[in-house]
Amino acid sequence: MSRWGDRLPRAPREADFTSSLRGPEVAARVGLWLGLCFTVAFLTGIWSHLYQDQPSWLTIPTRPVWVYRVTQGLHYLSGTAAVPLLLVKLYAVYPKLFAKVPFGRLRELVPHLLERLSIALLVAAAIFELTTGVLNTTEWYAWSFSFRSTHYAVAWVAFGALVLHVAVKLPVIRSALGRPVDDGERPEPGLTRRGLVRTALGASAVAVLAVAGGTVPWLRTVSLFETHDGSGPQDLPVTKSARAAGVTATALAPSYALEVVHGGTRRTLSLDDLRAMTQHTVTLPIACVEGWSAAAVWTGVRLRDLLDLVDAPAGATVVVRSLQESGAFKASEVRGNLADDDLTLLALLLHGAPLSIDHGYPCRLIAPNRPGVLQTKWVSRIEVA
Ligand SMILES: Nc1nc2c(c(=O)[nH]1)N[C@H]1C(S)=C(S)[C@@H](COP(=O)(O)O)O[C@H]1N2
Ligand SMILES: [Mo]
C-alpha cells in the first residue's frame, strides 16, 4: 500500500535539471550583455525623466538637436535587445530556484534567504520593466497604473538589485568567464554552450532589427514588427489622433484663435495673423517615448517672435497649452533657453503643407532636442510663467 505522499508529484530538485547548457558559463556570458543592456536602458531612462520632469536647477542644451532622439532610440533598442537575453539567462539559472534551503544551519540560512530575496526582486523587476516597456511601444496600456512613474520607480529596483547581484556573484562571474565556455568534450549531442550563447545574441540582434526601423530610417524595410513604420498622414506617424484627443471640432472651428499671455498683457491671434508673421523653416525630429522617431520639415512662427508681442523677458519659461481638455500631454513647459531658440517654432506647415489635423492643426509646438510628448499639438494658448 502506498502512502499519500508517494502519490503526490514531488517538487523538482536542482539535480533533476541535467542539461549541461545550464550553469554559470552561459549565465555569466549572456549576463554580461544583459547587464550592458540594462545599464544603457537605465541611464537613458533617467535622462528621459530629466527632460520630462526638468528640475529647476537643470538647463538642458538645445543642441545637438538630435540628442534626445538618439538616447530615446538607445533606450528602446537596448530594452528590446534585453528580452531574448533575459529569457536565456533565466533558462541557464532556473534550476537554482529548486536548490536546497539550508534550514538547519542558521549561519547559512540567512545569507541564502537574502540572496533569494534579492534575486526574486531582480527577476520580478526585470520582467516587469521589459513587459511594460514592450507593451508601451505598442501603446497597449493593459493596466490602470501610470506607466511612466511605475516604469521609472521599478527601474531603480531593477538596477539596484542588478548592482547587488553582480557584486555578490563577482567571484562566480570571474571564474566562469575565465574558463572556456565548453568543457572540450561534448557531453551530449546537440547545442553546445557556445552555440546557446551565440543563439541568444543572435536572437537579440534579430529582435533589434525587427523593430529598429521605427527609429533608424534606413532599417525600415527590414523591421517587420515595427508598428510605427513611417506611415501616417504626411509621412509621419501619429501617436494621439485629434479624435482621440477630442479636439476635432475645436481645431477646425473658424473661430480658432491663439492667445499669448504675459501677466496683464494678452494678444489674440487668428490663423491669418499667424500666417502673416515672418515664417521660418526648420528640420527637426519628433522622438516619441513609445519607440519611434522621425525627422520632418516644419514651417511656422518662432516662439520667441510670439513672446515679443507680449514683451516677455528673455529667458522666460513659458507654458504651451492645447485645445485638448484632459490627458497628460495637453500642456508642456518650455524653459527660457529653448523658448528663445531660433529653431523653436509654432509650426503651421509640415513638409510644406498645412498640418494635418492629427499632427496638430492649426498649429503645434516643435522644438529641438526634446521628447515627443512635449511637442504639444493643437496649441491654443501660450503663457509666460
Ligand atoms: N495636445 C497633445 N499634444 C501631443 C500629444 C498629445 O497627446 N496631446 N502627444 C505627443 C506625443 S506622445 C508625440 S510623440 C508627438 C507626436 O506628434 P505627431 O502625432 O504629430 O507625430 O505629439 C505630442 N503632442
Ligand atoms: Mo509620444
Tab-separated table of C-alpha atoms and ligand atoms in Angstrom:
chain	number	residue	atom	x	y	z
A	1	MET	CA	0.000	0.000	0.000
A	2	SER	CA	1.483	3.301	-0.999
A	3	ARG	CA	1.189	6.217	1.305
A	4	TRP	CA	-0.403	9.512	0.203
A	5	GLY	CA	2.926	11.259	-0.049
A	6	ASP	CA	4.209	8.799	-2.629
A	7	ARG	CA	1.385	9.563	-4.965
A	8	LEU	CA	1.838	13.316	-4.937
A	9	PRO	CA	4.214	14.631	-7.572
A	10	ARG	CA	7.466	15.554	-5.900
A	11	ALA	CA	8.854	19.055	-6.236
A	12	PRO	CA	11.833	19.179	-8.614
A	13	ARG	CA	15.324	19.361	-7.184
A	14	GLU	CA	18.273	21.211	-8.582
A	15	ALA	CA	19.909	17.925	-9.590
A	16	ASP	CA	16.904	16.984	-11.742
A	17	PHE	CA	17.967	19.534	-14.337
A	18	THR	CA	20.674	17.691	-16.164
A	19	SER	CA	21.296	19.788	-19.284
A	20	SER	CA	24.931	20.841	-19.397
A	21	LEU	CA	23.858	24.005	-21.181
A	22	ARG	CA	22.682	25.409	-17.890
A	23	GLY	CA	25.125	26.873	-15.449
A	24	PRO	CA	27.452	29.789	-14.821
A	25	GLU	CA	29.345	29.566	-18.138
A	26	VAL	CA	26.263	30.556	-20.135
A	27	ALA	CA	24.717	32.689	-17.377
A	28	ALA	CA	27.835	34.855	-16.987
A	29	ARG	CA	28.321	35.423	-20.725
A	30	VAL	CA	24.699	36.175	-21.513
A	31	GLY	CA	24.502	38.112	-18.249
A	32	LEU	CA	27.302	40.396	-19.339
A	33	TRP	CA	25.324	41.536	-22.392
A	34	LEU	CA	22.109	41.656	-20.420
A	35	GLY	CA	23.771	43.827	-17.765
A	36	LEU	CA	25.037	46.136	-20.501
A	37	CYS	CA	21.528	46.449	-21.995
A	38	PHE	CA	20.010	47.186	-18.590
A	39	THR	CA	22.666	49.783	-17.830
A	40	VAL	CA	22.070	51.591	-21.133
A	41	ALA	CA	18.304	51.427	-20.645
A	42	PHE	CA	18.605	52.669	-17.062
A	43	LEU	CA	20.823	55.638	-17.897
A	44	THR	CA	18.845	56.692	-20.967
A	45	GLY	CA	15.640	56.278	-18.948
A	46	ILE	CA	16.873	58.628	-16.223
A	47	TRP	CA	17.929	61.018	-18.957
A	48	SER	CA	14.428	60.967	-20.401
A	49	HIS	CA	12.927	61.694	-16.991
A	50	LEU	CA	15.162	64.716	-16.573
A	51	TYR	CA	13.596	66.175	-19.710
A	52	GLN	CA	10.069	65.371	-18.670
A	53	ASP	CA	10.389	66.447	-15.024
A	54	GLN	CA	13.087	69.008	-15.546
A	55	PRO	CA	14.491	70.129	-12.178
A	56	SER	CA	14.664	73.902	-11.819
A	57	TRP	CA	18.478	73.860	-11.485
A	58	LEU	CA	18.957	71.969	-14.731
A	59	THR	CA	19.335	73.655	-18.120
A	60	ILE	CA	19.232	71.189	-20.995
A	61	PRO	CA	21.185	72.408	-24.039
A	62	THR	CA	19.143	72.723	-27.226
A	63	ARG	CA	21.984	71.396	-29.428
A	64	PRO	CA	22.674	68.978	-30.971
A	65	VAL	CA	19.018	68.817	-31.948
A	66	TRP	CA	19.115	65.003	-32.156
A	67	VAL	CA	20.438	64.138	-28.685
A	68	TYR	CA	17.093	63.066	-27.269
A	69	ARG	CA	16.283	61.182	-30.441
A	70	VAL	CA	19.476	59.122	-30.048
A	71	THR	CA	19.117	58.473	-26.317
A	72	GLN	CA	15.475	57.512	-26.721
A	73	GLY	CA	16.374	55.198	-29.602
A	74	LEU	CA	19.048	53.576	-27.434
A	75	HIS	CA	16.540	53.118	-24.629
A	76	TYR	CA	14.049	51.442	-26.910
A	77	LEU	CA	16.617	49.226	-28.624
A	78	SER	CA	18.564	48.203	-25.504
A	79	GLY	CA	15.286	47.208	-23.846
A	80	THR	CA	14.305	45.194	-26.908
A	81	ALA	CA	17.723	43.526	-27.057
A	82	ALA	CA	17.364	42.507	-23.408
A	83	VAL	CA	14.228	40.416	-23.944
A	84	PRO	CA	15.815	37.288	-25.543
A	85	LEU	CA	18.889	37.652	-23.322
A	86	LEU	CA	16.763	37.623	-20.187
A	87	LEU	CA	14.913	34.508	-21.345
A	88	VAL	CA	18.154	32.599	-21.977
A	89	LYS	CA	19.674	33.844	-18.726
A	90	LEU	CA	16.650	32.634	-16.783
A	91	TYR	CA	16.868	29.299	-18.596
A	92	ALA	CA	20.520	28.973	-17.573
A	93	VAL	CA	19.921	29.612	-13.872
A	94	TYR	CA	16.365	28.332	-13.405
A	95	PRO	CA	17.325	25.117	-11.506
A	96	LYS	CA	18.736	27.282	-8.718
A	97	LEU	CA	15.148	28.022	-7.800
A	98	PHE	CA	14.932	24.433	-6.578
A	99	ALA	CA	18.220	24.447	-4.681
A	100	LYS	CA	18.064	23.106	-1.164
A	101	VAL	CA	17.345	25.649	1.508
A	102	PRO	CA	19.768	25.082	4.429
A	103	PHE	CA	17.047	25.174	7.051
A	104	GLY	CA	19.056	23.567	9.814
A	105	ARG	CA	22.046	25.918	9.667
A	106	LEU	CA	21.216	29.435	10.694
A	107	ARG	CA	24.580	30.832	9.572
A	108	GLU	CA	23.955	29.706	6.018
A	109	LEU	CA	20.230	30.210	6.072
A	110	VAL	CA	20.259	33.972	6.474
A	111	PRO	CA	22.605	34.749	3.536
A	112	HIS	CA	20.816	32.136	1.460
A	113	LEU	CA	17.442	33.746	2.047
A	114	LEU	CA	18.830	37.224	1.464
A	115	GLU	CA	20.242	36.119	-1.833
A	116	ARG	CA	16.972	34.522	-2.852
A	117	LEU	CA	15.152	37.694	-1.945
A	118	SER	CA	17.487	39.886	-3.987
A	119	ILE	CA	17.242	37.546	-6.984
A	120	ALA	CA	13.455	37.455	-6.683
A	121	LEU	CA	13.423	41.245	-6.741
A	122	LEU	CA	15.810	41.389	-9.671
A	123	VAL	CA	13.894	38.856	-11.754
A	124	ALA	CA	10.498	40.346	-10.959
A	125	ALA	CA	11.650	43.896	-11.629
A	126	ALA	CA	13.452	42.920	-14.849
A	127	ILE	CA	10.416	41.059	-16.184
A	128	PHE	CA	8.178	43.951	-15.186
A	129	GLU	CA	10.357	46.539	-16.913
A	130	LEU	CA	10.662	44.618	-20.153
A	131	THR	CA	6.978	43.692	-20.273
A	132	THR	CA	5.652	47.174	-19.575
A	133	GLY	CA	8.278	48.688	-21.885
A	134	VAL	CA	7.394	46.445	-24.809
A	135	LEU	CA	3.660	46.950	-24.267
A	136	ASN	CA	4.206	50.681	-24.109
A	137	THR	CA	5.804	50.674	-27.554
A	138	THR	CA	2.608	49.095	-28.862
A	139	GLU	CA	0.598	51.714	-26.956
A	140	TRP	CA	-1.329	48.957	-25.264
A	141	TYR	CA	-1.831	50.086	-21.690
A	142	ALA	CA	-3.142	46.880	-20.204
A	143	TRP	CA	-3.077	48.277	-16.679
A	144	SER	CA	-4.501	51.106	-14.655
A	145	PHE	CA	-1.323	52.459	-13.019
A	146	SER	CA	0.675	55.287	-14.559
A	147	PHE	CA	3.134	53.741	-16.978
A	148	ARG	CA	5.817	56.355	-16.689
A	149	SER	CA	6.099	56.719	-12.926
A	150	THR	CA	5.845	52.970	-12.328
A	151	HIS	CA	8.330	52.027	-15.053
A	152	TYR	CA	10.668	54.633	-13.582
A	153	ALA	CA	10.321	53.533	-9.940
A	154	VAL	CA	10.779	49.847	-10.756
A	155	ALA	CA	13.854	50.730	-12.859
A	156	TRP	CA	15.616	51.785	-9.656
A	157	VAL	CA	14.666	48.497	-8.007
A	158	ALA	CA	15.893	46.523	-11.031
A	159	PHE	CA	19.138	48.416	-11.341
A	160	GLY	CA	19.838	48.383	-7.595
A	161	ALA	CA	19.197	44.642	-7.468
A	162	LEU	CA	21.410	44.203	-10.547
A	163	VAL	CA	24.358	46.010	-8.968
A	164	LEU	CA	23.947	43.981	-5.782
A	165	HIS	CA	23.706	40.766	-7.788
A	166	VAL	CA	26.881	41.483	-9.757
A	167	ALA	CA	28.735	42.381	-6.558
A	168	VAL	CA	27.657	39.186	-4.790
A	169	LYS	CA	28.336	36.987	-7.811
A	170	LEU	CA	31.614	38.583	-8.851
A	171	PRO	CA	33.766	35.564	-7.885
A	172	VAL	CA	31.438	33.179	-9.750
A	173	ILE	CA	31.279	35.507	-12.774
A	174	ARG	CA	35.056	35.906	-12.927
A	175	SER	CA	35.770	32.231	-12.703
A	176	ALA	CA	33.056	31.395	-15.274
A	177	LEU	CA	34.381	33.969	-17.716
A	178	GLY	CA	37.939	32.803	-17.073
A	179	ARG	CA	37.350	29.280	-18.320
A	180	PRO	CA	36.305	28.217	-21.802
A	181	VAL	CA	32.563	28.189	-22.328
A	182	ASP	CA	32.555	24.484	-23.338
A	183	ASP	CA	34.458	21.772	-21.481
A	184	GLY	CA	36.278	20.459	-24.528
A	185	GLU	CA	34.478	17.156	-24.718
A	186	ARG	CA	30.856	17.295	-25.746
A	187	PRO	CA	28.867	15.610	-23.023
A	188	GLU	CA	25.668	15.408	-25.033
A	189	PRO	CA	24.735	15.746	-28.673
A	190	GLY	CA	23.113	18.905	-29.921
A	191	LEU	CA	23.657	22.510	-28.995
A	192	THR	CA	26.917	23.453	-27.290
A	193	ARG	CA	27.082	26.170	-24.661
A	194	ARG	CA	28.874	28.387	-27.121
A	195	GLY	CA	26.045	27.693	-29.541
A	196	LEU	CA	23.482	28.721	-26.938
A	197	VAL	CA	25.311	31.971	-26.147
A	198	ARG	CA	25.511	32.743	-29.862
A	199	THR	CA	21.843	31.906	-30.333
A	200	ALA	CA	20.942	34.275	-27.501
A	201	LEU	CA	22.996	37.096	-29.010
A	202	GLY	CA	21.638	36.316	-32.473
A	203	ALA	CA	18.041	36.369	-31.215
A	204	SER	CA	18.751	39.668	-29.549
A	205	ALA	CA	20.112	41.121	-32.795
A	206	VAL	CA	17.069	39.850	-34.715
A	207	ALA	CA	14.742	41.433	-32.137
A	208	VAL	CA	16.543	44.754	-32.510
A	209	LEU	CA	16.407	44.613	-36.312
A	210	ALA	CA	12.734	43.686	-36.177
A	211	VAL	CA	11.826	46.977	-34.521
A	212	ALA	CA	14.721	49.367	-35.168
A	213	GLY	CA	13.113	50.815	-38.309
A	214	GLY	CA	10.855	52.891	-36.082
A	215	THR	CA	13.817	54.967	-35.102
A	216	VAL	CA	16.544	54.214	-37.695
A	217	PRO	CA	15.060	55.187	-41.083
A	218	TRP	CA	17.317	53.013	-43.274
A	219	LEU	CA	16.227	49.906	-41.346
A	220	ARG	CA	12.569	50.499	-42.107
A	221	THR	CA	12.345	47.823	-44.782
A	222	VAL	CA	13.786	45.067	-42.555
A	223	SER	CA	11.789	45.905	-39.445
A	224	LEU	CA	8.800	43.641	-39.894
A	225	PHE	CA	7.423	44.158	-36.400
A	226	GLU	CA	7.665	47.903	-36.288
A	227	THR	CA	4.302	49.461	-35.564
A	228	HIS	CA	5.475	52.989	-36.373
A	229	ASP	CA	6.994	52.373	-39.770
A	230	GLY	CA	6.806	55.927	-41.016
A	231	SER	CA	3.271	55.628	-42.294
A	232	GLY	CA	0.749	58.202	-41.161
A	233	PRO	CA	-0.605	61.421	-42.555
A	234	GLN	CA	2.123	63.468	-44.271
A	235	ASP	CA	4.534	60.516	-43.936
A	236	LEU	CA	4.859	60.954	-40.199
A	237	PRO	CA	3.431	58.583	-37.558
A	238	VAL	CA	0.764	59.819	-35.167
A	239	THR	CA	0.673	58.849	-31.516
A	240	LYS	CA	-2.549	60.574	-30.490
A	241	SER	CA	-5.131	61.438	-33.117
A	242	ALA	CA	-7.312	64.536	-32.996
A	243	ARG	CA	-10.342	62.358	-32.486
A	244	ALA	CA	-8.704	60.515	-29.561
A	245	ALA	CA	-7.757	63.850	-28.020
A	246	GLY	CA	-11.314	65.135	-28.519
A	247	VAL	CA	-10.231	68.249	-30.401
A	248	THR	CA	-11.595	67.701	-33.910
A	249	ALA	CA	-14.354	70.296	-33.629
A	250	THR	CA	-12.359	72.974	-31.796
A	251	ALA	CA	-9.292	72.572	-34.022
A	252	LEU	CA	-11.350	73.014	-37.200
A	253	ALA	CA	-13.582	75.815	-35.850
A	254	PRO	CA	-13.330	79.031	-37.930
A	255	SER	CA	-13.304	80.962	-34.655
A	256	TYR	CA	-9.963	79.413	-33.667
A	257	ALA	CA	-7.558	81.922	-32.145
A	258	LEU	CA	-4.264	81.671	-30.304
A	259	GLU	CA	-3.856	83.526	-27.034
A	260	VAL	CA	-0.462	84.756	-25.903
A	261	VAL	CA	-0.467	85.929	-22.301
A	262	HIS	CA	2.131	87.641	-20.129
A	263	GLY	CA	0.716	88.915	-16.840
A	264	GLY	CA	-1.883	91.519	-17.785
A	265	THR	CA	-0.718	91.672	-21.420
A	266	ARG	CA	-2.678	89.499	-23.796
A	267	ARG	CA	-2.681	89.110	-27.559
A	268	THR	CA	-5.167	87.117	-29.558
A	269	LEU	CA	-4.064	85.926	-32.995
A	270	SER	CA	-6.172	84.339	-35.696
A	271	LEU	CA	-4.688	81.762	-38.035
A	272	ASP	CA	-4.333	84.501	-40.674
A	273	ASP	CA	-2.473	86.675	-38.162
A	274	LEU	CA	-0.056	83.792	-37.569
A	275	ARG	CA	0.382	83.264	-41.321
A	276	ALA	CA	1.124	86.968	-41.759
A	277	MET	CA	4.071	86.842	-39.344
A	278	THR	CA	7.617	86.009	-40.516
A	279	GLN	CA	7.759	82.307	-41.333
A	280	HIS	CA	10.770	80.073	-40.677
A	281	THR	CA	11.511	76.542	-41.859
A	282	VAL	CA	13.433	74.023	-39.757
A	283	THR	CA	14.159	70.295	-39.937
A	284	LEU	CA	13.600	68.706	-36.555
A	285	PRO	CA	12.810	65.201	-35.309
A	286	ILE	CA	9.907	64.009	-33.254
A	287	ALA	CA	11.265	61.406	-30.829
A	288	CYS	CA	8.423	59.550	-29.215
A	289	VAL	CA	8.896	57.637	-25.975
A	290	GLU	CA	6.695	54.907	-27.440
A	291	GLY	CA	9.696	53.953	-29.524
A	292	TRP	CA	9.683	55.758	-32.828
A	293	SER	CA	11.341	58.857	-34.141
A	294	ALA	CA	11.379	60.685	-37.429
A	295	ALA	CA	12.748	63.918	-38.786
A	296	ALA	CA	10.410	66.305	-40.596
A	297	VAL	CA	10.420	69.756	-42.150
A	298	TRP	CA	8.367	72.293	-40.217
A	299	THR	CA	7.395	75.839	-41.142
A	300	GLY	CA	5.846	78.416	-38.875
A	301	VAL	CA	6.353	81.270	-36.446
A	302	ARG	CA	9.216	81.462	-33.979
A	303	LEU	CA	8.019	81.082	-30.411
A	304	ARG	CA	10.294	83.994	-29.490
A	305	ASP	CA	8.525	86.258	-32.007
A	306	LEU	CA	5.220	85.479	-30.316
A	307	LEU	CA	6.705	86.169	-26.891
A	308	ASP	CA	7.974	89.521	-28.136
A	309	LEU	CA	4.366	90.522	-28.889
A	310	VAL	CA	3.647	90.468	-25.153
A	311	ASP	CA	7.064	91.783	-24.043
A	312	ALA	CA	8.121	88.568	-22.371
A	313	PRO	CA	11.637	88.960	-20.958
A	314	ALA	CA	14.474	86.923	-22.459
A	315	GLY	CA	14.883	83.590	-20.721
A	316	ALA	CA	11.288	83.433	-19.507
A	317	THR	CA	9.763	79.988	-19.020
A	318	VAL	CA	6.511	79.507	-20.882
A	319	VAL	CA	3.651	77.042	-20.751
A	320	VAL	CA	2.154	75.901	-24.044
A	321	ARG	CA	-1.457	74.733	-23.760
A	322	SER	CA	-3.531	72.672	-26.128
A	323	LEU	CA	-7.175	72.681	-27.143
A	324	GLN	CA	-7.174	69.213	-25.603
A	325	GLU	CA	-9.048	69.362	-22.317
A	326	SER	CA	-7.688	66.337	-20.490
A	327	GLY	CA	-4.753	63.999	-20.639
A	328	ALA	CA	-1.128	64.182	-19.592
A	329	PHE	CA	0.097	65.906	-22.751
A	330	LYS	CA	-2.435	68.722	-23.006
A	331	ALA	CA	0.256	71.222	-21.986
A	332	SER	CA	4.018	71.433	-21.751
A	333	GLU	CA	6.592	73.713	-20.231
A	334	VAL	CA	9.284	75.347	-22.340
A	335	ARG	CA	12.318	76.659	-20.449
A	336	GLY	CA	13.794	80.006	-21.389
A	337	ASN	CA	16.803	78.712	-23.317
A	338	LEU	CA	14.524	76.616	-25.503
A	339	ALA	CA	11.772	79.228	-25.838
A	340	ASP	CA	14.316	81.760	-27.106
A	341	ASP	CA	15.935	79.313	-29.523
A	342	ASP	CA	15.722	80.156	-33.233
A	343	LEU	CA	14.629	76.607	-34.040
A	344	THR	CA	11.675	76.580	-31.654
A	345	LEU	CA	8.550	77.145	-33.721
A	346	LEU	CA	4.849	77.176	-33.540
A	347	ALA	CA	4.554	75.191	-36.743
A	348	LEU	CA	1.747	75.734	-39.242
A	349	LEU	CA	3.127	73.572	-42.049
A	350	LEU	CA	4.638	70.098	-42.219
A	351	HIS	CA	6.666	69.276	-45.334
A	352	GLY	CA	5.306	72.460	-46.894
A	353	ALA	CA	1.604	71.658	-46.468
A	354	PRO	CA	-0.769	72.726	-43.682
A	355	LEU	CA	-0.510	70.393	-40.690
A	356	SER	CA	-2.933	67.528	-40.913
A	357	ILE	CA	-5.384	67.636	-38.042
A	358	ASP	CA	-3.696	64.620	-36.441
A	359	HIS	CA	-0.342	66.404	-36.464
A	360	GLY	CA	-1.756	69.369	-34.606
A	361	TYR	CA	-3.667	71.676	-36.976
A	362	PRO	CA	-3.964	74.664	-36.733
A	363	CYS	CA	-0.541	74.855	-35.053
A	364	ARG	CA	1.783	72.797	-32.893
A	365	LEU	CA	4.975	73.286	-30.965
A	366	ILE	CA	8.183	71.902	-32.432
A	367	ALA	CA	11.480	72.428	-30.617
A	368	PRO	CA	14.993	70.975	-30.838
A	369	ASN	CA	16.283	68.195	-28.561
A	370	ARG	CA	13.005	67.470	-26.824
A	371	PRO	CA	10.844	64.388	-26.156
A	372	GLY	CA	7.879	63.942	-28.489
A	373	VAL	CA	5.471	64.044	-25.552
A	374	LEU	CA	6.412	67.682	-25.031
A	375	GLN	CA	5.859	68.729	-28.679
A	376	THR	CA	2.338	69.927	-27.907
A	377	LYS	CA	-0.226	69.738	-30.706
A	378	TRP	CA	-3.369	71.859	-31.300
A	379	VAL	CA	-1.903	74.800	-29.407
A	380	SER	CA	-4.465	77.271	-28.075
A	381	ARG	CA	-2.581	79.342	-25.535
A	382	ILE	CA	0.951	80.380	-24.666
A	383	GLU	CA	1.503	81.688	-21.151
A	384	VAL	CA	4.612	83.278	-19.749
A	385	ALA	CA	5.056	81.593	-16.371
B	1	LIG	N1	-2.000	68.042	-27.220
B	1	LIG	C1	-1.253	66.954	-27.398
B	1	LIG	N2	-0.037	67.069	-27.986
B	1	LIG	C2	0.739	65.980	-28.178
B	1	LIG	C3	0.311	64.705	-27.762
B	1	LIG	C4	-0.956	64.590	-27.142
B	1	LIG	O1	-1.405	63.502	-26.760
B	1	LIG	N3	-1.703	65.733	-26.980
B	1	LIG	N4	1.126	63.617	-27.970
B	1	LIG	C5	2.560	63.905	-28.015
B	1	LIG	C6	3.351	62.750	-28.392
B	1	LIG	S1	3.423	61.491	-27.278
B	1	LIG	C7	4.129	62.736	-29.508
B	1	LIG	S2	5.236	61.503	-29.780
B	1	LIG	C8	4.004	63.769	-30.543
B	1	LIG	C9	3.740	63.102	-31.862
B	1	LIG	O2	3.466	64.042	-32.839
B	1	LIG	P1	2.710	63.587	-34.141
B	1	LIG	O3	1.482	62.849	-33.739
B	1	LIG	O4	2.443	64.817	-34.925
B	1	LIG	O5	3.691	62.693	-34.880
B	1	LIG	O6	2.968	64.670	-30.245
B	1	LIG	C10	2.897	65.086	-28.911
B	1	LIG	N5	1.930	66.143	-28.769
B	2	MO	MO	4.994	60.088	-27.911
